[in-house]
C-alpha cells in the first residue's frame, strides 16, 4: 500500500517543475545498428544468448523465491472531457503549450496542453473516412523531429476499388505557421492537404495497425497489421508478395522534392538491405516481419521499437529490431503453433520457430466469462515513461483494451480481470523462454490508477473505470515533449499521469 502524505507548505504540486526529459517518441540519441549476415544466423546466436539469459534469470528468481514486482498507486488527472475519439497524440517539437490529438473520425485537433481543451481543428480528413470505421480511420500522426511544420499521418480511407475494403495511406501534411498551423489545403500542387508516400490496399476492416515513429537517425518507422488476410492465404505468401501487411518499414523522408524516378517521395536507408537480412526482398522498405496487429508501438531512444501486438489466443508485447521475424501467422505467442489453422503445418512451425523472435511479455487473449470478462482482449502497447514519477522512470507502460492485467497467484499466471490496472515493465526486454508465464516476473510492476480532485478527495481506479468496460476501451498511450504520459479511452476521453503528490502519494 502506498504511503499517503500531505505536501509540505512550500512543496510545489506543479509537475512542470520536473527535470525536462528528452522526448523519446523521436529523439536524437546515438543509435544501435544491427550488423549481421542472415536472419537465421542472427537468431541462432540470439536464441543461444536468450537461453543463457533466461536460465540466469530463472536461477536468480528461484534463489529469490520468484520475487514479484511492486504494486503501487499512480496519480492521474482527467483532462477536459471530449466527444473526440482520440487514438493518438502528437507533440510538436519546441511547442510545450499545445498537443495535437488524433480523432479517429478524421480530425487532427490542436488542444491546450495544460487542460486538454480544444482550440481548433488543424486538419480535416473526415470526408475520406470509410463508413462503419470498426478499426479504421485516422489512426496516427507524428511530427518530423527536425521540422515542426511537417506532420505525417496514417489513415485508412474509403476506396472505390470493390476488391478492397479500404486503402491504407501514409502521407505528409504541411502546416502553415502563418495560418495558426492549419494544414495547407493544396500541398505541393496536389489539390489536397495530403502528399501521399505509400498506399496499401487492405481487404479487411481491421488489423490495419499502427503508429508513426521516428528513430534516432530521423528515419520514419511504421508497423502494419496483417489485414486479417494472412489467415486466408498460404502461410509463406508474404515472402513472395509485395504486401506490407504484418511488417515494419523504415524509410527516409528527409528529402521530399523532387520525387525519385519511380515516383517515391522518400528514399530507403542504405542499411535496410543488410539489417533486414533478406527477410523480404520484394520491398526494400521492410526491415521486420511476422506481426499480427501492432496497434500501438513506440520508439524509445534507449530501447528502440516496442509494440503491443494484438494476438489471437495469445497477446504479445514485442521488441522489434531490424532483421526480426516475429512468427505470425505461423506462430502466436511463444512457439504457439497455429497448425492446422491459417494453412499452417507442423513443418512450417518447426522452420519458423528456429528463427522467430519471441515476445518479452504475453498473456491469454481468450474471454473469461467466469470473471466477468466477456470481451475479447487487445494488447495495448504504451510508452517508456520519462516523466516526473520516479517509480515509473524508464519503465514501459502497457495495458489491455478492456480489462486489468494482474498476476493471479491462485492460477499462477498473468490474467485479465475487471477494473483498470496497468503494468510497468522494466528493461531488459528479454524474450520469454516459456509460455504461459507460471511465476511472477520481478521486472513487472502493477499500477493502480488514482484520481484526486483536491488534496483529500481521491478515488481509486475501480471507482471511475468501470469494472467491465463493455464497449469502452483503452485505445492507447502517448507522451509530450516533457515526458508526461497520456492515456486515451473511447468513451471517457483522455487522462495523463501527473505528479504523485497531487494525490498525496509519497513516491
mmCIF file of C-alpha atoms in Angstrom, residues 112-466:
data_model
loop_
_atom_site.group_PDB
_atom_site.id
_atom_site.type_symbol
_atom_site.label_atom_id
_atom_site.label_comp_id
_atom_site.label_asym_id
_atom_site.label_seq_id
_atom_site.Cartn_x
_atom_site.Cartn_y
_atom_site.Cartn_z
ATOM 1 C CA UNK A 112 -4.134 23.223 -24.774
ATOM 2 C CA UNK A 113 -1.511 21.077 -23.087
ATOM 3 C CA UNK A 114 -2.464 22.322 -19.622
ATOM 4 C CA UNK A 115 -6.153 21.371 -19.767
ATOM 5 C CA UNK A 116 -6.773 19.342 -22.909
ATOM 6 C CA UNK A 117 -9.300 21.970 -24.034
ATOM 7 C CA UNK A 118 -9.825 22.005 -27.766
ATOM 8 C CA UNK A 119 -8.537 25.084 -29.581
ATOM 9 C CA UNK A 120 -9.149 24.342 -33.249
ATOM 10 C CA UNK A 121 -9.071 21.714 -35.980
ATOM 11 C CA UNK A 122 -5.841 21.893 -37.990
ATOM 12 C CA UNK A 123 -6.628 19.017 -40.368
ATOM 13 C CA UNK A 124 -9.992 17.675 -41.528
ATOM 14 C CA UNK A 125 -9.953 14.372 -43.408
ATOM 15 C CA UNK A 126 -13.419 13.263 -42.314
ATOM 16 C CA UNK A 127 -14.737 13.085 -45.882
ATOM 17 C CA UNK A 128 -12.182 10.392 -46.644
ATOM 18 C CA UNK A 129 -13.223 8.042 -43.866
ATOM 19 C CA UNK A 130 -14.822 4.731 -44.738
ATOM 20 C CA UNK A 131 -18.270 4.093 -43.286
ATOM 21 C CA UNK A 132 -18.520 1.904 -40.204
ATOM 22 C CA UNK A 133 -14.894 2.502 -39.260
ATOM 23 C CA UNK A 134 -14.551 -0.557 -36.944
ATOM 24 C CA UNK A 135 -10.745 -0.354 -36.519
ATOM 25 C CA UNK A 136 -10.294 2.005 -39.444
ATOM 26 C CA UNK A 137 -9.974 5.773 -39.629
ATOM 27 C CA UNK A 138 -7.288 8.344 -38.958
ATOM 28 C CA UNK A 139 -5.047 6.328 -36.653
ATOM 29 C CA UNK A 140 -1.760 8.138 -36.105
ATOM 30 C CA UNK A 141 0.136 11.389 -36.548
ATOM 31 C CA UNK A 142 3.694 12.443 -35.787
ATOM 32 C CA UNK A 143 5.831 15.494 -36.446
ATOM 33 C CA UNK A 144 9.166 15.322 -38.203
ATOM 34 C CA UNK A 145 11.812 15.629 -35.468
ATOM 35 C CA UNK A 146 13.697 18.440 -37.214
ATOM 36 C CA UNK A 147 10.834 20.341 -38.877
ATOM 37 C CA UNK A 148 7.837 21.264 -36.692
ATOM 38 C CA UNK A 149 5.695 22.167 -39.704
ATOM 39 C CA UNK A 150 5.893 18.713 -41.304
ATOM 40 C CA UNK A 151 3.218 16.370 -39.960
ATOM 41 C CA UNK A 152 2.950 12.733 -41.046
ATOM 42 C CA UNK A 153 -0.360 10.901 -40.807
ATOM 43 C CA UNK A 154 -1.622 7.362 -41.248
ATOM 44 C CA UNK A 155 -5.226 6.689 -42.214
ATOM 45 C CA UNK A 156 -7.391 4.017 -43.725
ATOM 46 C CA UNK A 157 -9.740 5.705 -46.144
ATOM 47 C CA UNK A 158 -12.652 4.779 -48.368
ATOM 48 C CA UNK A 159 -11.835 3.264 -51.739
ATOM 49 C CA UNK A 160 -13.799 2.872 -54.958
ATOM 50 C CA UNK A 161 -11.992 -0.407 -55.704
ATOM 51 C CA UNK A 162 -14.593 -3.055 -54.915
ATOM 52 C CA UNK A 163 -11.891 -5.679 -54.392
ATOM 53 C CA UNK A 164 -10.788 -3.958 -51.196
ATOM 54 C CA UNK A 165 -12.420 -2.672 -48.022
ATOM 55 C CA UNK A 166 -10.182 0.353 -47.667
ATOM 56 C CA UNK A 167 -6.921 1.942 -48.670
ATOM 57 C CA UNK A 168 -4.218 2.471 -46.057
ATOM 58 C CA UNK A 169 -2.361 5.714 -46.665
ATOM 59 C CA UNK A 170 0.863 7.014 -45.161
ATOM 60 C CA UNK A 171 1.131 10.695 -46.061
ATOM 61 C CA UNK A 172 2.676 14.053 -45.257
ATOM 62 C CA UNK A 173 0.831 17.244 -44.335
ATOM 63 C CA UNK A 174 2.310 20.760 -44.357
ATOM 64 C CA UNK A 175 1.155 23.018 -41.529
ATOM 65 C CA UNK A 176 1.100 26.752 -42.186
ATOM 66 C CA UNK A 177 2.685 28.773 -39.344
ATOM 67 C CA UNK A 178 1.137 31.931 -40.855
ATOM 68 C CA UNK A 179 -2.346 30.426 -40.513
ATOM 69 C CA UNK A 180 -2.411 29.087 -36.941
ATOM 70 C CA UNK A 181 -0.748 25.859 -38.064
ATOM 71 C CA UNK A 182 -3.722 24.813 -40.158
ATOM 72 C CA UNK A 183 -2.924 22.332 -42.911
ATOM 73 C CA UNK A 184 -2.165 23.829 -46.313
ATOM 74 C CA UNK A 185 -5.144 22.767 -48.420
ATOM 75 C CA UNK A 186 -3.169 22.483 -51.666
ATOM 76 C CA UNK A 187 0.075 20.749 -50.721
ATOM 77 C CA UNK A 188 2.643 20.982 -53.493
ATOM 78 C CA UNK A 189 0.056 21.383 -56.228
ATOM 79 C CA UNK A 190 -1.740 18.143 -55.349
ATOM 80 C CA UNK A 191 -5.063 19.915 -54.868
ATOM 81 C CA UNK A 192 -5.413 18.343 -51.439
ATOM 82 C CA UNK A 193 -3.778 18.594 -47.999
ATOM 83 C CA UNK A 194 -2.055 15.201 -48.270
ATOM 84 C CA UNK A 195 1.076 14.299 -50.163
ATOM 85 C CA UNK A 196 0.892 10.516 -50.252
ATOM 86 C CA UNK A 197 4.015 8.490 -49.526
ATOM 87 C CA UNK A 198 2.685 4.914 -49.543
ATOM 88 C CA UNK A 199 -0.660 3.377 -50.453
ATOM 89 C CA UNK A 200 -1.537 -0.144 -49.333
ATOM 90 C CA UNK A 201 -4.836 -1.814 -50.241
ATOM 91 C CA UNK A 202 -6.484 -3.712 -47.398
ATOM 92 C CA UNK A 203 -9.187 -6.332 -47.757
ATOM 93 C CA UNK A 204 -10.283 -6.334 -44.106
ATOM 94 C CA UNK A 205 -11.657 -3.575 -41.896
ATOM 95 C CA UNK A 206 -9.351 -4.498 -39.043
ATOM 96 C CA UNK A 207 -5.731 -5.404 -38.311
ATOM 97 C CA UNK A 208 -4.566 -2.232 -40.020
ATOM 98 C CA UNK A 209 -2.010 -1.079 -37.398
ATOM 99 C CA UNK A 210 -0.322 1.237 -36.372
ATOM 100 C CA UNK A 211 1.815 4.087 -35.052
ATOM 101 C CA UNK A 212 4.124 6.503 -36.880
ATOM 102 C CA UNK A 213 7.538 6.792 -35.205
ATOM 103 C CA UNK A 214 10.891 8.409 -35.897
ATOM 104 C CA UNK A 215 14.112 6.708 -34.820
ATOM 105 C CA UNK A 216 17.419 8.145 -33.627
ATOM 106 C CA UNK A 217 18.577 8.681 -37.209
ATOM 107 C CA UNK A 218 15.428 10.579 -38.162
ATOM 108 C CA UNK A 219 14.049 7.671 -40.210
ATOM 109 C CA UNK A 220 10.308 7.095 -40.257
ATOM 110 C CA UNK A 221 9.160 3.744 -38.871
ATOM 111 C CA UNK A 222 5.725 2.207 -39.235
ATOM 112 C CA UNK A 223 4.313 -1.235 -38.374
ATOM 113 C CA UNK A 224 1.398 -2.516 -40.461
ATOM 114 C CA UNK A 225 -1.190 -5.028 -39.289
ATOM 115 C CA UNK A 226 -1.695 -8.251 -41.226
ATOM 116 C CA UNK A 227 -5.007 -7.105 -42.807
ATOM 117 C CA UNK A 228 -6.645 -10.204 -41.250
ATOM 118 C CA UNK A 229 -5.864 -11.867 -44.571
ATOM 119 C CA UNK A 230 -2.894 -13.979 -43.588
ATOM 120 C CA UNK A 231 -5.496 -16.411 -42.256
ATOM 121 C CA UNK A 232 -6.863 -16.784 -45.755
ATOM 122 C CA UNK A 233 -3.707 -17.328 -47.787
ATOM 123 C CA UNK A 234 -0.802 -19.776 -47.763
ATOM 124 C CA UNK A 235 1.433 -19.200 -44.782
ATOM 125 C CA UNK A 236 4.539 -18.091 -46.622
ATOM 126 C CA UNK A 237 2.798 -15.888 -49.188
ATOM 127 C CA UNK A 238 4.266 -12.770 -47.603
ATOM 128 C CA UNK A 239 7.714 -13.893 -48.745
ATOM 129 C CA UNK A 240 6.876 -13.506 -52.446
ATOM 130 C CA UNK A 241 4.057 -10.959 -52.357
ATOM 131 C CA UNK A 242 4.702 -7.233 -52.273
ATOM 132 C CA UNK A 243 2.204 -6.501 -49.494
ATOM 133 C CA UNK A 244 3.392 -4.558 -46.463
ATOM 134 C CA UNK A 245 0.854 -6.318 -44.224
ATOM 135 C CA UNK A 246 2.359 -7.575 -40.966
ATOM 136 C CA UNK A 247 5.650 -5.757 -41.457
ATOM 137 C CA UNK A 248 7.759 -2.921 -40.059
ATOM 138 C CA UNK A 249 9.031 -0.444 -42.604
ATOM 139 C CA UNK A 250 11.870 2.087 -42.317
ATOM 140 C CA UNK A 251 12.110 4.981 -44.777
ATOM 141 C CA UNK A 252 13.947 8.316 -45.061
ATOM 142 C CA UNK A 253 11.583 11.265 -45.543
ATOM 143 C CA UNK A 254 14.210 13.980 -45.164
ATOM 144 C CA UNK A 255 14.212 14.513 -48.950
ATOM 145 C CA UNK A 256 10.831 15.244 -50.483
ATOM 146 C CA UNK A 257 11.382 17.153 -53.729
ATOM 147 C CA UNK A 258 11.657 16.271 -56.479
ATOM 148 C CA UNK A 259 10.294 12.713 -56.355
ATOM 149 C CA UNK A 260 12.547 9.864 -57.375
ATOM 150 C CA UNK A 261 12.352 8.348 -60.835
ATOM 151 C CA UNK A 262 9.993 5.675 -59.530
ATOM 152 C CA UNK A 263 7.695 8.349 -58.120
ATOM 153 C CA UNK A 264 8.546 7.734 -54.467
ATOM 154 C CA UNK A 265 8.811 10.818 -52.276
ATOM 155 C CA UNK A 266 11.106 9.065 -49.854
ATOM 156 C CA UNK A 267 14.326 7.139 -50.017
ATOM 157 C CA UNK A 268 15.262 3.803 -48.479
ATOM 158 C CA UNK A 269 18.123 3.846 -45.950
ATOM 159 C CA UNK A 270 21.184 2.096 -47.304
ATOM 160 C CA UNK A 271 21.351 -0.064 -44.164
ATOM 161 C CA UNK A 272 17.923 -1.604 -44.767
ATOM 162 C CA UNK A 273 19.161 -4.410 -47.007
ATOM 163 C CA UNK A 274 21.875 -5.579 -44.624
ATOM 164 C CA UNK A 275 19.846 -5.073 -41.457
ATOM 165 C CA UNK A 276 16.803 -6.919 -42.805
ATOM 166 C CA UNK A 277 18.921 -9.981 -43.595
ATOM 167 C CA UNK A 278 16.975 -10.869 -46.753
ATOM 168 C CA UNK A 279 13.683 -11.248 -44.875
ATOM 169 C CA UNK A 280 11.521 -9.642 -47.546
ATOM 170 C CA UNK A 281 13.384 -8.818 -50.751
ATOM 171 C CA UNK A 282 10.200 -7.796 -52.592
ATOM 172 C CA UNK A 283 10.054 -4.465 -50.729
ATOM 173 C CA UNK A 284 13.213 -2.670 -49.682
ATOM 174 C CA UNK A 285 11.321 -0.604 -47.117
ATOM 175 C CA UNK A 286 10.714 -3.696 -44.960
ATOM 176 C CA UNK A 287 13.064 -4.429 -42.048
ATOM 177 C CA UNK A 288 10.962 -6.812 -39.875
ATOM 178 C CA UNK A 289 8.082 -9.241 -40.457
ATOM 179 C CA UNK A 290 5.688 -11.555 -38.640
ATOM 180 C CA UNK A 291 3.323 -9.220 -36.748
ATOM 181 C CA UNK A 292 -0.433 -9.686 -36.435
ATOM 182 C CA UNK A 293 -1.780 -6.296 -35.403
ATOM 183 C CA UNK A 294 0.764 -3.943 -33.839
ATOM 184 C CA UNK A 295 -1.967 -1.445 -32.960
ATOM 185 C CA UNK A 296 0.238 0.711 -30.719
ATOM 186 C CA UNK A 297 4.028 0.937 -30.836
ATOM 187 C CA UNK A 298 6.584 3.384 -29.511
ATOM 188 C CA UNK A 299 10.157 4.229 -30.342
ATOM 189 C CA UNK A 300 12.416 4.829 -27.348
ATOM 190 C CA UNK A 301 15.915 6.215 -27.879
ATOM 191 C CA UNK A 302 17.378 3.669 -25.457
ATOM 192 C CA UNK A 303 15.384 0.556 -26.311
ATOM 193 C CA UNK A 304 14.139 1.034 -29.876
ATOM 194 C CA UNK A 305 10.713 -0.184 -31.043
ATOM 195 C CA UNK A 306 8.325 -1.725 -28.501
ATOM 196 C CA UNK A 307 4.862 -2.880 -29.593
ATOM 197 C CA UNK A 308 1.715 -4.388 -28.242
ATOM 198 C CA UNK A 309 0.843 -6.969 -30.919
ATOM 199 C CA UNK A 310 -2.833 -7.884 -30.667
ATOM 200 C CA UNK A 311 -2.962 -11.661 -30.838
ATOM 201 C CA UNK A 312 -5.475 -14.422 -31.314
ATOM 202 C CA UNK A 313 -5.112 -16.804 -28.390
ATOM 203 C CA UNK A 314 -2.052 -15.016 -27.001
ATOM 204 C CA UNK A 315 -1.483 -11.274 -26.584
ATOM 205 C CA UNK A 316 2.135 -10.294 -27.177
ATOM 206 C CA UNK A 317 4.443 -7.430 -26.267
ATOM 207 C CA UNK A 318 7.415 -7.463 -28.561
ATOM 208 C CA UNK A 319 10.757 -5.715 -29.009
ATOM 209 C CA UNK A 320 11.128 -5.156 -32.745
ATOM 210 C CA UNK A 321 14.519 -4.716 -34.404
ATOM 211 C CA UNK A 322 15.690 -4.846 -37.996
ATOM 212 C CA UNK A 323 16.001 -8.447 -39.122
ATOM 213 C CA UNK A 324 13.298 -9.806 -36.826
ATOM 214 C CA UNK A 325 10.673 -12.375 -37.732
ATOM 215 C CA UNK A 326 8.021 -12.401 -35.000
ATOM 216 C CA UNK A 327 6.404 -15.571 -36.254
ATOM 217 C CA UNK A 328 2.864 -14.679 -37.310
ATOM 218 C CA UNK A 329 0.863 -16.213 -38.958
ATOM 219 C CA UNK A 330 2.737 -19.443 -38.224
ATOM 220 C CA UNK A 331 3.162 -18.744 -34.509
ATOM 221 C CA UNK A 332 1.145 -16.762 -31.974
ATOM 222 C CA UNK A 333 2.958 -16.082 -28.758
ATOM 223 C CA UNK A 334 5.860 -18.219 -27.652
ATOM 224 C CA UNK A 335 6.030 -21.087 -30.130
ATOM 225 C CA UNK A 336 2.218 -21.451 -30.098
ATOM 226 C CA UNK A 337 1.861 -23.191 -33.451
ATOM 227 C CA UNK A 338 -1.210 -22.205 -35.469
ATOM 228 C CA UNK A 339 -1.490 -25.598 -37.223
ATOM 229 C CA UNK A 340 -3.876 -26.657 -38.623
ATOM 230 C CA UNK A 341 -5.272 -23.106 -38.934
ATOM 231 C CA UNK A 342 -4.042 -20.499 -41.437
ATOM 232 C CA UNK A 343 -2.911 -23.357 -43.700
ATOM 233 C CA UNK A 344 -0.042 -23.906 -41.262
ATOM 234 C CA UNK A 345 1.670 -27.269 -40.930
ATOM 235 C CA UNK A 346 3.906 -28.525 -38.167
ATOM 236 C CA UNK A 347 6.793 -28.334 -40.606
ATOM 237 C CA UNK A 348 6.049 -24.617 -41.046
ATOM 238 C CA UNK A 349 6.141 -24.202 -37.288
ATOM 239 C CA UNK A 350 9.442 -26.003 -36.931
ATOM 240 C CA UNK A 351 11.009 -23.800 -39.609
ATOM 241 C CA UNK A 352 9.717 -20.503 -38.194
ATOM 242 C CA UNK A 353 10.336 -21.443 -34.560
ATOM 243 C CA UNK A 354 14.030 -21.815 -35.338
ATOM 244 C CA UNK A 355 14.307 -18.132 -36.266
ATOM 245 C CA UNK A 356 11.321 -16.372 -34.678
ATOM 246 C CA UNK A 357 11.916 -13.710 -32.063
ATOM 247 C CA UNK A 358 9.724 -14.257 -29.032
ATOM 248 C CA UNK A 359 7.692 -11.729 -27.024
ATOM 249 C CA UNK A 360 9.089 -10.379 -23.758
ATOM 250 C CA UNK A 361 5.633 -10.457 -22.174
ATOM 251 C CA UNK A 362 2.463 -12.346 -23.088
ATOM 252 C CA UNK A 363 -0.887 -13.357 -21.637
ATOM 253 C CA UNK A 364 -4.026 -15.242 -22.635
ATOM 254 C CA UNK A 365 -6.281 -13.380 -25.017
ATOM 255 C CA UNK A 366 -9.389 -15.506 -24.594
ATOM 256 C CA UNK A 367 -12.569 -14.272 -22.943
ATOM 257 C CA UNK A 368 -13.058 -15.168 -19.269
ATOM 258 C CA UNK A 369 -16.829 -15.032 -18.596
ATOM 259 C CA UNK A 370 -16.305 -16.687 -15.208
ATOM 260 C CA UNK A 371 -14.506 -13.489 -14.163
ATOM 261 C CA UNK A 372 -16.883 -11.083 -15.882
ATOM 262 C CA UNK A 373 -14.566 -10.626 -18.862
ATOM 263 C CA UNK A 374 -16.771 -11.397 -21.834
ATOM 264 C CA UNK A 375 -14.953 -9.200 -24.340
ATOM 265 C CA UNK A 376 -12.005 -10.185 -26.459
ATOM 266 C CA UNK A 377 -8.646 -8.847 -25.344
ATOM 267 C CA UNK A 378 -6.307 -6.479 -27.107
ATOM 268 C CA UNK A 379 -2.719 -5.806 -26.099
ATOM 269 C CA UNK A 380 -2.267 -2.028 -25.877
ATOM 270 C CA UNK A 381 1.355 -1.022 -26.139
ATOM 271 C CA UNK A 382 2.334 2.121 -24.302
ATOM 272 C CA UNK A 383 5.406 4.269 -23.943
ATOM 273 C CA UNK A 384 8.592 4.216 -21.904
ATOM 274 C CA UNK A 385 7.941 6.635 -19.058
ATOM 275 C CA UNK A 386 10.303 9.619 -18.771
ATOM 276 C CA UNK A 387 8.144 11.873 -16.599
ATOM 277 C CA UNK A 388 8.073 13.135 -13.025
ATOM 278 C CA UNK A 389 7.077 9.987 -11.097
ATOM 279 C CA UNK A 390 10.405 8.306 -10.189
ATOM 280 C CA UNK A 391 8.781 4.919 -9.581
ATOM 281 C CA UNK A 392 7.902 4.664 -13.271
ATOM 282 C CA UNK A 393 11.106 6.090 -14.695
ATOM 283 C CA UNK A 394 12.405 4.097 -17.654
ATOM 284 C CA UNK A 395 9.556 1.552 -17.456
ATOM 285 C CA UNK A 396 7.341 0.507 -20.361
ATOM 286 C CA UNK A 397 3.650 1.038 -19.573
ATOM 287 C CA UNK A 398 1.161 -1.429 -21.056
ATOM 288 C CA UNK A 399 -2.485 -2.358 -20.698
ATOM 289 C CA UNK A 400 -5.345 -4.343 -22.152
ATOM 290 C CA UNK A 401 -8.124 -2.623 -24.060
ATOM 291 C CA UNK A 402 -10.948 -3.989 -21.927
ATOM 292 C CA UNK A 403 -9.607 -5.115 -18.552
ATOM 293 C CA UNK A 404 -6.898 -5.091 -15.922
ATOM 294 C CA UNK A 405 -3.699 -7.057 -16.292
ATOM 295 C CA UNK A 406 -2.802 -8.728 -12.994
ATOM 296 C CA UNK A 407 -0.800 -11.609 -11.584
ATOM 297 C CA UNK A 408 -3.131 -14.314 -10.309
ATOM 298 C CA UNK A 409 -1.339 -16.264 -7.587
ATOM 299 C CA UNK A 410 -4.031 -18.948 -7.447
ATOM 300 C CA UNK A 411 -3.775 -19.811 -11.124
ATOM 301 C CA UNK A 412 -0.073 -18.915 -11.302
ATOM 302 C CA UNK A 413 -0.294 -16.787 -14.429
ATOM 303 C CA UNK A 414 -0.972 -13.266 -15.629
ATOM 304 C CA UNK A 415 -4.673 -12.825 -16.337
ATOM 305 C CA UNK A 416 -7.233 -10.221 -17.293
ATOM 306 C CA UNK A 417 -9.608 -9.042 -14.597
ATOM 307 C CA UNK A 418 -12.244 -6.328 -14.154
ATOM 308 C CA UNK A 419 -11.274 -2.740 -13.465
ATOM 309 C CA UNK A 420 -8.305 -0.868 -14.798
ATOM 310 C CA UNK A 421 -4.812 -1.769 -13.731
ATOM 311 C CA UNK A 422 -1.760 -1.293 -15.894
ATOM 312 C CA UNK A 423 1.623 -2.969 -15.886
ATOM 313 C CA UNK A 424 5.004 -1.255 -15.926
ATOM 314 C CA UNK A 425 7.823 -3.415 -17.299
ATOM 315 C CA UNK A 426 11.478 -2.674 -16.597
ATOM 316 C CA UNK A 427 14.240 -3.483 -19.049
ATOM 317 C CA UNK A 428 15.866 -5.649 -20.208
ATOM 318 C CA UNK A 429 13.053 -6.709 -22.516
ATOM 319 C CA UNK A 430 14.282 -10.283 -22.735
ATOM 320 C CA UNK A 431 12.459 -12.892 -24.805
ATOM 321 C CA UNK A 432 10.348 -15.303 -22.802
ATOM 322 C CA UNK A 433 11.741 -18.824 -22.584
ATOM 323 C CA UNK A 434 8.357 -20.483 -21.961
ATOM 324 C CA UNK A 435 4.619 -19.762 -22.062
ATOM 325 C CA UNK A 436 2.368 -19.418 -20.145
ATOM 326 C CA UNK A 437 4.275 -17.413 -17.545
ATOM 327 C CA UNK A 438 3.961 -19.543 -14.409
ATOM 328 C CA UNK A 439 5.875 -17.387 -11.929
ATOM 329 C CA UNK A 440 5.564 -13.653 -11.320
ATOM 330 C CA UNK A 441 8.185 -11.589 -13.089
ATOM 331 C CA UNK A 442 10.267 -9.368 -10.841
ATOM 332 C CA UNK A 443 10.541 -6.679 -13.510
ATOM 333 C CA UNK A 444 6.759 -6.308 -13.917
ATOM 334 C CA UNK A 445 5.035 -3.826 -11.583
ATOM 335 C CA UNK A 446 1.274 -3.490 -11.118
ATOM 336 C CA UNK A 447 -0.123 0.040 -11.422
ATOM 337 C CA UNK A 448 -3.339 1.181 -9.734
ATOM 338 C CA UNK A 449 -4.747 4.457 -11.033
ATOM 339 C CA UNK A 450 -5.858 7.106 -8.534
ATOM 340 C CA UNK A 451 -7.653 10.361 -9.276
ATOM 341 C CA UNK A 452 -7.871 13.280 -6.856
ATOM 342 C CA UNK A 453 -9.988 16.399 -7.245
ATOM 343 C CA UNK A 454 -8.027 18.046 -4.409
ATOM 344 C CA UNK A 455 -5.505 17.008 -1.779
ATOM 345 C CA UNK A 456 -8.013 14.914 0.152
ATOM 346 C CA UNK A 457 -10.801 13.800 -2.229
ATOM 347 C CA UNK A 458 -9.370 10.806 -4.046
ATOM 348 C CA UNK A 459 -10.867 7.740 -5.678
ATOM 349 C CA UNK A 460 -9.108 4.561 -6.686
ATOM 350 C CA UNK A 461 -9.233 3.261 -10.209
ATOM 351 C CA UNK A 462 -12.154 0.853 -9.951
ATOM 352 C CA UNK A 463 -14.381 3.686 -8.771
ATOM 353 C CA UNK A 464 -14.131 5.588 -12.019
ATOM 354 C CA UNK A 465 -13.028 2.976 -14.520
ATOM 355 C CA UNK A 466 -15.998 0.667 -14.937
#
